[in-house]
Coordinates of C-alpha atoms and ligand atoms in Angstrom, one line a residue:
M1 CA 207.4 -145.5 30.5
S2 CA 208.0 -142.9 27.9
E3 CA 211.0 -142.5 26.2
P4 CA 214.3 -140.7 27.7
A5 CA 214.3 -137.4 26.2
R6 CA 216.8 -136.8 23.6
C7 CA 218.7 -133.2 22.3
R8 CA 216.6 -131.2 20.5
V9 CA 219.3 -130.0 18.6
C10 CA 221.2 -133.2 17.1
G11 CA 219.4 -136.0 18.8
E12 CA 222.2 -137.6 21.0
G13 CA 221.5 -138.6 24.8
L14 CA 220.8 -136.2 27.7
A15 CA 222.5 -136.2 31.2
P16 CA 220.5 -134.1 33.7
F17 CA 222.4 -131.9 36.4
L18 CA 220.0 -129.8 37.7
D19 CA 216.2 -130.6 39.2
L20 CA 214.2 -127.5 40.4
G21 CA 211.2 -129.4 40.6
E22 CA 207.5 -128.3 39.6
Q23 CA 206.8 -125.1 38.6
P24 CA 204.7 -122.7 37.0
L25 CA 204.8 -120.4 33.8
S26 CA 206.9 -117.8 35.0
N27 CA 205.2 -114.6 33.8
D28 CA 201.8 -115.9 35.0
F29 CA 200.9 -112.9 36.6
A30 CA 197.1 -113.7 37.5
T31 CA 194.6 -111.8 39.3
A32 CA 194.5 -113.8 42.9
E33 CA 191.0 -115.2 41.6
E34 CA 192.1 -116.5 38.3
S35 CA 195.5 -117.9 38.8
S36 CA 196.6 -120.9 36.7
D37 CA 197.3 -124.3 38.1
F38 CA 199.5 -125.4 35.3
R39 CA 202.8 -126.7 36.7
F40 CA 206.0 -128.4 34.5
H41 CA 209.3 -130.1 35.7
L42 CA 212.3 -127.6 35.7
E43 CA 215.0 -130.3 34.9
I44 CA 217.9 -129.1 33.2
A45 CA 220.6 -131.3 31.3
A46 CA 223.8 -131.4 28.7
C47 CA 224.0 -133.0 25.5
T48 CA 225.9 -136.1 25.7
G49 CA 226.6 -135.1 21.8
C50 CA 226.8 -131.6 21.1
T51 CA 227.0 -130.4 24.7
M52 CA 223.8 -128.2 24.3
V53 CA 222.5 -127.1 27.9
Q54 CA 218.9 -127.4 27.7
M55 CA 215.4 -128.2 29.4
V56 CA 214.4 -132.0 29.5
H57 CA 210.6 -130.6 29.4
E58 CA 209.2 -128.7 27.2
V59 CA 206.6 -126.1 28.0
P60 CA 203.9 -125.3 25.3
R61 CA 204.8 -122.1 23.4
E62 CA 201.1 -120.9 23.2
L63 CA 201.1 -120.8 27.3
M64 CA 203.8 -118.2 27.5
F65 CA 203.7 -116.0 24.5
R66 CA 200.2 -115.2 24.1
E67 CA 197.7 -112.0 23.8
D68 CA 198.9 -110.7 27.2
Y69 CA 202.6 -111.9 27.3
P70 CA 203.3 -109.1 30.2
Y71 CA 207.7 -108.3 29.5
L72 CA 208.1 -105.2 28.4
S73 CA 211.8 -104.6 27.0
S74 CA 211.5 -101.0 27.2
G75 CA 211.1 -101.3 30.9
S76 CA 214.4 -101.0 31.7
T77 CA 216.3 -97.6 30.3
H78 CA 219.5 -99.4 30.3
M79 CA 218.1 -102.2 28.0
A80 CA 216.6 -99.7 26.0
E81 CA 220.2 -97.7 25.4
H82 CA 221.7 -101.0 24.8
F83 CA 219.4 -101.9 22.0
E84 CA 219.5 -98.2 20.8
A85 CA 223.5 -98.9 20.5
A86 CA 223.0 -102.4 18.8
A87 CA 220.4 -100.7 16.2
R88 CA 223.2 -98.3 15.5
D89 CA 226.2 -100.7 15.6
A90 CA 223.9 -102.6 12.7
L91 CA 223.0 -99.6 10.8
E92 CA 226.7 -98.5 10.6
R93 CA 228.6 -101.9 9.8
E94 CA 225.6 -104.0 7.9
L95 CA 223.4 -102.0 6.2
R96 CA 225.3 -99.5 4.2
I97 CA 223.7 -101.3 1.2
D98 CA 221.2 -100.0 -1.5
D99 CA 217.8 -100.9 0.1
P100 CA 218.7 -103.4 2.9
F101 CA 216.2 -105.5 4.8
V102 CA 216.1 -106.5 8.5
V103 CA 214.2 -109.0 10.0
E104 CA 214.0 -109.3 14.2
L105 CA 212.5 -112.4 15.9
G106 CA 211.2 -111.3 19.2
C107 CA 210.7 -107.6 18.4
N108 CA 208.6 -107.3 21.6
D109 CA 207.4 -103.4 22.2
G110 CA 209.8 -102.5 19.4
V111 CA 212.9 -101.2 21.6
Y112 CA 215.3 -102.3 18.9
L113 CA 213.6 -102.0 15.4
K114 CA 212.5 -98.7 16.2
H115 CA 215.7 -97.3 15.3
V116 CA 215.9 -99.3 12.4
A117 CA 212.3 -98.0 11.5
A118 CA 213.6 -94.2 12.1
A119 CA 216.4 -94.8 9.8
G120 CA 213.8 -95.4 7.0
V121 CA 215.5 -98.9 6.6
R122 CA 212.9 -101.7 5.4
H123 CA 212.5 -104.4 8.3
L124 CA 210.1 -106.9 9.8
G125 CA 209.3 -107.7 13.1
V126 CA 208.2 -111.0 13.9
E127 CA 206.3 -111.2 17.2
P128 CA 203.6 -113.5 18.6
S129 CA 202.9 -111.7 21.4
A130 CA 200.1 -109.5 20.1
A131 CA 199.8 -107.1 22.8
V132 CA 203.5 -106.0 22.8
A133 CA 203.6 -106.4 19.4
R134 CA 201.0 -103.6 19.0
R135 CA 203.1 -101.4 21.3
A136 CA 206.2 -101.6 18.7
A137 CA 203.7 -100.9 15.7
S138 CA 202.4 -97.9 17.3
L139 CA 205.9 -96.8 16.9
G140 CA 206.5 -97.1 13.2
V141 CA 207.6 -100.6 13.2
D142 CA 206.3 -103.4 10.8
V143 CA 205.6 -106.5 12.9
R144 CA 204.1 -109.8 12.0
V145 CA 202.1 -111.4 14.8
D146 CA 203.5 -115.2 14.4
F147 CA 205.7 -117.4 16.0
F148 CA 209.4 -117.4 13.3
D149 CA 209.8 -120.9 11.8
E150 CA 211.5 -122.1 8.6
E151 CA 208.0 -121.8 6.9
L152 CA 207.5 -118.0 8.0
A153 CA 211.2 -117.4 6.9
R154 CA 210.5 -118.8 3.0
E155 CA 207.7 -117.0 3.0
V156 CA 209.2 -113.3 3.9
R157 CA 212.4 -114.4 1.8
A158 CA 209.6 -115.1 -1.3
K159 CA 208.2 -111.5 -0.8
E160 CA 211.0 -109.3 0.6
G161 CA 214.0 -110.6 -0.7
P162 CA 216.7 -111.7 1.4
A163 CA 217.7 -110.0 4.8
K164 CA 221.6 -108.4 5.3
V165 CA 220.6 -108.8 9.0
V166 CA 218.9 -111.2 11.1
F167 CA 218.5 -110.0 14.7
A168 CA 217.3 -111.9 17.8
A169 CA 217.9 -111.1 21.6
N170 CA 216.8 -112.8 24.5
T171 CA 214.3 -115.1 21.8
L172 CA 216.3 -117.8 20.3
C173 CA 217.0 -119.3 23.7
H174 CA 213.1 -119.4 23.9
I175 CA 212.5 -121.8 21.1
P176 CA 212.8 -125.8 21.4
Y177 CA 212.4 -126.2 18.0
I178 CA 215.6 -124.1 16.8
G179 CA 216.5 -126.7 14.0
S180 CA 213.4 -124.8 12.1
V181 CA 214.7 -121.4 13.1
L182 CA 218.2 -121.9 12.1
A183 CA 217.0 -123.6 8.5
G184 CA 214.7 -120.3 8.2
V185 CA 217.5 -118.2 8.8
E186 CA 219.7 -119.7 6.3
A187 CA 217.1 -119.5 3.7
L188 CA 216.4 -116.2 4.4
L189 CA 220.0 -114.8 4.7
H190 CA 221.6 -112.4 2.0
D191 CA 224.9 -113.7 0.6
D192 CA 226.9 -111.6 2.7
G193 CA 224.5 -111.3 5.9
V194 CA 224.4 -112.2 9.4
F195 CA 222.5 -113.6 12.2
C196 CA 223.1 -111.7 15.2
F197 CA 221.9 -113.0 18.6
E198 CA 222.3 -112.6 21.9
D199 CA 221.1 -114.8 24.8
P200 CA 222.4 -115.4 28.5
Y201 CA 225.6 -116.9 28.8
L202 CA 226.1 -120.5 30.6
G203 CA 229.3 -119.3 31.5
D204 CA 228.5 -116.4 33.4
I205 CA 225.3 -118.9 34.9
L206 CA 228.4 -121.2 36.2
A207 CA 230.3 -118.6 37.3
T208 CA 227.6 -116.7 39.3
T209 CA 225.3 -119.8 40.3
A210 CA 222.8 -117.6 38.6
F211 CA 220.0 -120.4 38.8
D212 CA 217.2 -118.5 38.6
Q213 CA 218.0 -118.0 34.9
F214 CA 216.6 -121.3 34.4
Y215 CA 213.0 -120.9 33.7
D216 CA 210.0 -122.0 31.4
E217 CA 211.0 -119.7 28.6
H218 CA 214.7 -120.0 28.7
F219 CA 215.0 -123.6 26.6
Y220 CA 218.5 -123.6 25.9
Y221 CA 221.9 -122.4 27.6
F222 CA 224.2 -121.5 25.2
S223 CA 227.6 -121.9 25.0
V224 CA 230.1 -121.2 22.3
H225 CA 231.0 -124.8 21.8
S226 CA 227.4 -125.7 21.4
V227 CA 226.4 -122.8 19.1
Q228 CA 229.5 -123.2 16.9
A229 CA 228.1 -127.1 16.4
M230 CA 224.9 -126.2 15.9
A231 CA 225.6 -123.5 13.3
R232 CA 227.5 -125.8 11.5
R233 CA 224.5 -128.3 11.1
H234 CA 222.5 -125.7 9.2
G235 CA 225.5 -124.4 6.6
L236 CA 225.9 -121.4 9.1
E237 CA 229.4 -120.4 10.8
L238 CA 229.9 -118.7 13.8
V239 CA 232.3 -115.9 13.0
D240 CA 232.1 -113.3 16.0
V241 CA 231.4 -113.3 19.6
A242 CA 231.2 -110.7 22.0
P243 CA 230.1 -109.9 25.6
Q244 CA 227.2 -108.0 26.8
A245 CA 227.1 -106.7 30.2
V246 CA 223.1 -106.8 30.5
H247 CA 220.9 -109.6 32.2
G248 CA 223.9 -110.9 34.1
G249 CA 226.0 -111.9 31.5
E250 CA 224.9 -112.6 27.7
L251 CA 227.2 -113.3 24.5
R252 CA 226.4 -111.7 21.1
Y253 CA 226.9 -114.5 18.4
T254 CA 227.2 -113.6 14.9
L255 CA 226.7 -116.5 12.4
A256 CA 227.3 -115.9 8.6
R257 CA 227.0 -118.5 5.7
A258 CA 229.6 -121.2 5.8
G259 CA 232.8 -119.8 4.3
A260 CA 231.1 -116.1 3.6
R261 CA 233.5 -114.5 6.2
T262 CA 236.8 -114.9 8.0
P263 CA 235.6 -116.0 11.7
A264 CA 237.3 -112.9 14.1
P265 CA 240.3 -114.1 16.8
A266 CA 237.6 -113.6 19.7
V267 CA 235.8 -117.1 18.5
E268 CA 238.9 -119.5 19.1
A269 CA 239.9 -117.1 22.2
A270 CA 236.3 -117.8 23.7
L271 CA 236.8 -121.4 22.9
E272 CA 239.4 -121.8 24.7
Q273 CA 238.4 -119.7 27.6
E274 CA 235.6 -122.4 28.0
R275 CA 237.8 -125.3 28.2
A276 CA 240.3 -123.8 30.7
A277 CA 236.7 -122.9 32.8
G278 CA 235.2 -126.5 32.1
V279 CA 231.8 -124.8 30.9
T280 CA 231.5 -128.4 28.6
D281 CA 232.4 -130.4 31.6
P282 CA 229.7 -133.1 33.4
A283 CA 231.7 -132.9 36.6
R284 CA 231.6 -128.8 36.6
L285 CA 227.6 -129.0 35.7
R286 CA 227.4 -131.4 38.7
E287 CA 229.1 -129.4 41.2
F288 CA 227.0 -126.1 40.1
G289 CA 223.8 -128.2 40.6
E290 CA 225.1 -128.4 44.1
R291 CA 225.9 -125.0 44.9
V292 CA 222.2 -124.0 43.8
R293 CA 220.9 -126.1 46.8
T294 CA 223.4 -124.5 48.9
N295 CA 222.4 -121.1 47.9
A296 CA 218.9 -121.5 47.8
D297 CA 219.0 -122.9 51.6
E298 CA 221.0 -119.9 52.6
L299 CA 218.7 -117.8 50.8
V300 CA 216.0 -119.3 52.7
A301 CA 217.7 -119.0 56.1
V302 CA 218.1 -115.3 56.0
L303 CA 214.6 -114.4 55.7
E304 CA 213.3 -116.7 58.2
E305 CA 215.9 -115.2 60.4
A306 CA 214.5 -111.7 59.2
R307 CA 211.6 -112.6 60.0
A308 CA 212.2 -114.4 63.8
A309 CA 213.9 -110.7 64.4
G310 CA 210.7 -109.0 63.6
R311 CA 212.5 -107.4 60.6
S312 CA 210.4 -106.2 57.5
V313 CA 211.3 -107.8 54.2
A314 CA 210.1 -106.9 50.4
A315 CA 211.3 -108.0 47.6
Y316 CA 212.3 -105.7 44.3
G317 CA 211.4 -106.9 40.6
A318 CA 208.8 -109.5 39.8
T319 CA 211.0 -110.8 37.2
A320 CA 210.3 -114.2 35.1
K321 CA 213.5 -115.3 36.9
S322 CA 212.5 -114.9 40.3
A323 CA 209.8 -117.4 39.7
T324 CA 212.3 -120.5 39.7
V325 CA 213.6 -118.8 43.4
L326 CA 210.2 -118.6 45.1
N327 CA 209.0 -121.8 43.8
Y328 CA 212.0 -124.0 44.2
C329 CA 212.6 -122.2 47.5
G330 CA 209.3 -122.7 48.9
I331 CA 209.0 -118.8 49.8
G332 CA 205.8 -117.5 49.7
P333 CA 203.7 -114.3 51.4
D334 CA 204.6 -115.4 55.1
L335 CA 208.5 -114.8 54.2
V336 CA 207.9 -112.2 51.8
P337 CA 204.6 -110.2 51.7
V338 CA 205.0 -108.0 48.9
V339 CA 207.1 -107.5 45.8
Y340 CA 207.8 -104.2 44.1
D341 CA 207.7 -103.5 40.2
S342 CA 207.4 -100.7 38.0
S343 CA 205.8 -102.7 35.1
P344 CA 201.9 -101.9 34.7
T345 CA 201.1 -105.2 33.1
K346 CA 202.1 -106.9 36.5
Q347 CA 200.7 -104.7 39.0
G348 CA 197.3 -105.9 41.2
R349 CA 198.5 -109.1 40.4
V350 CA 200.3 -112.0 41.8
T351 CA 203.1 -114.0 41.5
P352 CA 203.1 -117.2 39.7
G353 CA 202.8 -120.3 42.2
S354 CA 204.0 -118.3 45.2
G355 CA 200.9 -115.8 45.3
I356 CA 202.8 -112.6 46.3
P357 CA 201.1 -109.5 45.7
V358 CA 203.1 -107.3 42.8
V359 CA 202.3 -103.5 43.4
P360 CA 203.8 -100.4 41.9
S361 CA 207.3 -99.3 43.1
E362 CA 206.1 -96.0 44.3
G363 CA 205.1 -97.8 47.6
F364 CA 208.7 -98.6 48.3
R365 CA 209.7 -95.2 48.3
A366 CA 206.5 -94.6 50.5
S367 CA 207.6 -96.9 53.1
Y368 CA 210.8 -98.9 52.8
P369 CA 211.1 -102.1 54.5
D370 CA 214.4 -103.6 56.6
I371 CA 215.1 -105.7 54.0
A372 CA 214.7 -105.6 49.9
L373 CA 215.4 -108.9 48.3
L374 CA 216.4 -107.7 45.1
F375 CA 214.9 -110.0 42.3
A376 CA 215.8 -107.6 39.3
W377 CA 219.5 -108.3 40.4
N378 CA 220.4 -108.0 36.8
H379 CA 219.4 -104.5 36.9
A380 CA 221.3 -103.8 40.2
T381 CA 223.4 -100.7 39.3
E382 CA 219.8 -98.7 37.8
I383 CA 217.7 -100.0 40.6
R384 CA 220.3 -99.2 43.5
A385 CA 221.1 -95.7 41.9
K386 CA 217.2 -94.9 41.6
E387 CA 216.5 -96.3 45.1
Q388 CA 219.5 -94.6 46.8
G389 CA 217.4 -93.0 49.5
F390 CA 216.7 -96.6 50.8
A391 CA 220.3 -97.5 51.6
D392 CA 220.2 -93.6 52.9
A393 CA 217.7 -94.6 55.3
G394 CA 219.4 -97.8 56.7
G395 CA 217.8 -100.6 54.6
S396 CA 219.9 -103.3 53.3
W397 CA 219.8 -105.1 49.5
L398 CA 219.4 -109.0 49.6
T399 CA 220.7 -110.6 46.7
Y400 CA 221.6 -114.3 46.0
V401 CA 223.5 -114.3 42.9
P402 CA 226.6 -114.7 42.9
R403 CA 226.0 -115.7 46.2
V404 CA 223.7 -114.7 49.6
Q405 CA 224.5 -111.4 50.5
V406 CA 223.0 -108.6 53.1
D407 CA 224.6 -105.0 52.3
Ligands
LIG1 N1 214.2 -108.7 22.3 C1 213.3 -108.2 23.4 C2 214.7 -108.3 24.4 O1 215.8 -108.5 24.3 O2 214.1 -107.8 25.3 C3 212.2 -109.3 23.9 C4 213.0 -110.6 24.4 S1 211.3 -111.5 25.3 C5 212.5 -112.1 26.6 C6 211.3 -112.8 24.3 C7 209.9 -112.5 23.1 O3 210.3 -113.4 22.1 C8 208.8 -112.5 23.4 O4 208.4 -110.8 23.1 C9 207.8 -113.3 22.7 O5 206.7 -113.3 22.4 C10 209.1 -113.8 21.4 N2 209.2 -115.0 21.0 C11 208.8 -116.3 21.6 N3 208.9 -117.1 21.0 C12 208.9 -116.6 19.6 C13 209.2 -117.2 18.0 N4 209.3 -118.3 17.7 N5 209.1 -116.2 17.2 C14 209.4 -115.0 17.2 N6 209.4 -114.7 18.5 C15 209.0 -115.3 19.5
LIG2 P1 213.7 -108.7 33.9 O1 214.8 -109.2 34.4 O2 213.3 -109.9 32.8 O3 214.5 -107.5 32.5 O4 213.0 -108.1 34.6 C1 213.0 -107.0 35.3 C2 211.3 -106.9 35.9 O5 212.0 -105.9 37.1 C3 210.5 -106.1 35.3 O6 209.8 -106.7 35.7 C4 210.3 -104.7 35.6 C5 211.2 -104.6 37.0 N1 212.0 -103.6 37.1 C6 211.4 -102.7 37.9 O7 210.2 -102.9 38.9 N2 212.2 -101.4 38.5 C7 213.1 -101.4 37.7 O8 214.0 -100.1 37.8 C8 213.8 -102.0 36.8 C9 214.9 -101.6 35.8 C10 212.9 -103.3 36.4
LIG3 ZN1 222.7 -132.5 21.1

């Protein structure tokens, strides 16, 4: 028997509350011939000490963040605009000192840093996935192809000096060895610097039963309580939080050196809101686990009814999140024969574990199905507007967050 897993932040015991079974790598869009048989047990738990919600079993990082990592941040116009606004905000509020330096963890295709580069500000993106890093470099972004950790941070500090802003979007929650990252940030940060990171918010996941936010790359599911406790362990302090209307609900956390800045009232307000909503309450987490099972069963029932009634079904958006839904629900090409997606990196391949062909979005417009299962529900506004012709032609969108619904 192996030792039971312990919290990767504080070392206390873990209380599992959701078992999503055996899962493939969520971004392993392989050709039909070369699909990987790697599987891991997707089980989610809360720490009985610091409350951090996390995976019980870790997936080796090299399997996920590799040369051909397919996720392109600039694939969504809404996200591109969001990061441009985030960069402008940092440039105006934090970077008006002489020769500031900015570091981004997980800069991907340069969606944020290209604006910092265009403003002539010294910067560095740390990005282990080589192909997306090359895209950033082609836009004038300085990139280092590597995983960020304490050692790398100390090296960068010695060479470049302190960073006024360290930024990370949808990346910190991907890193199990988060203690090394925070120690690195602490070493790298300017005395009046800020570490801003944004990730899917546990409060929103619970409120909307967004169980597809749980997949291999998302190791942590942050709350204001757990982030505040984690920051304190590393001489840092949570000084601001701000909700972001992206990816189904995120929070942007701002950390500074302990005592360097006065925490904004938003921090206490968010803690109070979490207490009221029971975000750290084990009974609430167990109840969430039961709702997930119900929603998954309902989704399969709708797809089976559609098949029985001879209605055609296709999915829209080959998201990483969809791997959890497809594999947990046991949905394959017999229920959903095709997924339309705009990413050239996924087209011509099949969905991981479930083997559904991914084809270019243009095919959707050429031949509408009766029902479109919207896996990219976090981009619903953008997609529904872009595909207005589908609804006009009598097509129905099928969603499962916050509940199973056909409209
Ligand atoms: N920041 C972009 C965004 O929000 O769209 C990209 C997010 S993407 C989901 C996560 C990125 O983090 C990937 O490009 C991945 O290669 C990178 N990544 C994973 N582990 C990392 C680490 N230890 N240090 C730096 N980047 C990492
Ligand atoms: P994400 O949920 O991880 O951001 O992934 C979104 C996926 O949906 C990505 O594979 C691109 C795809 N997509 C489309 O096919 N059409 C669209 O209009 C948008 C916004 C995304
Ligand atoms: Zn803990």
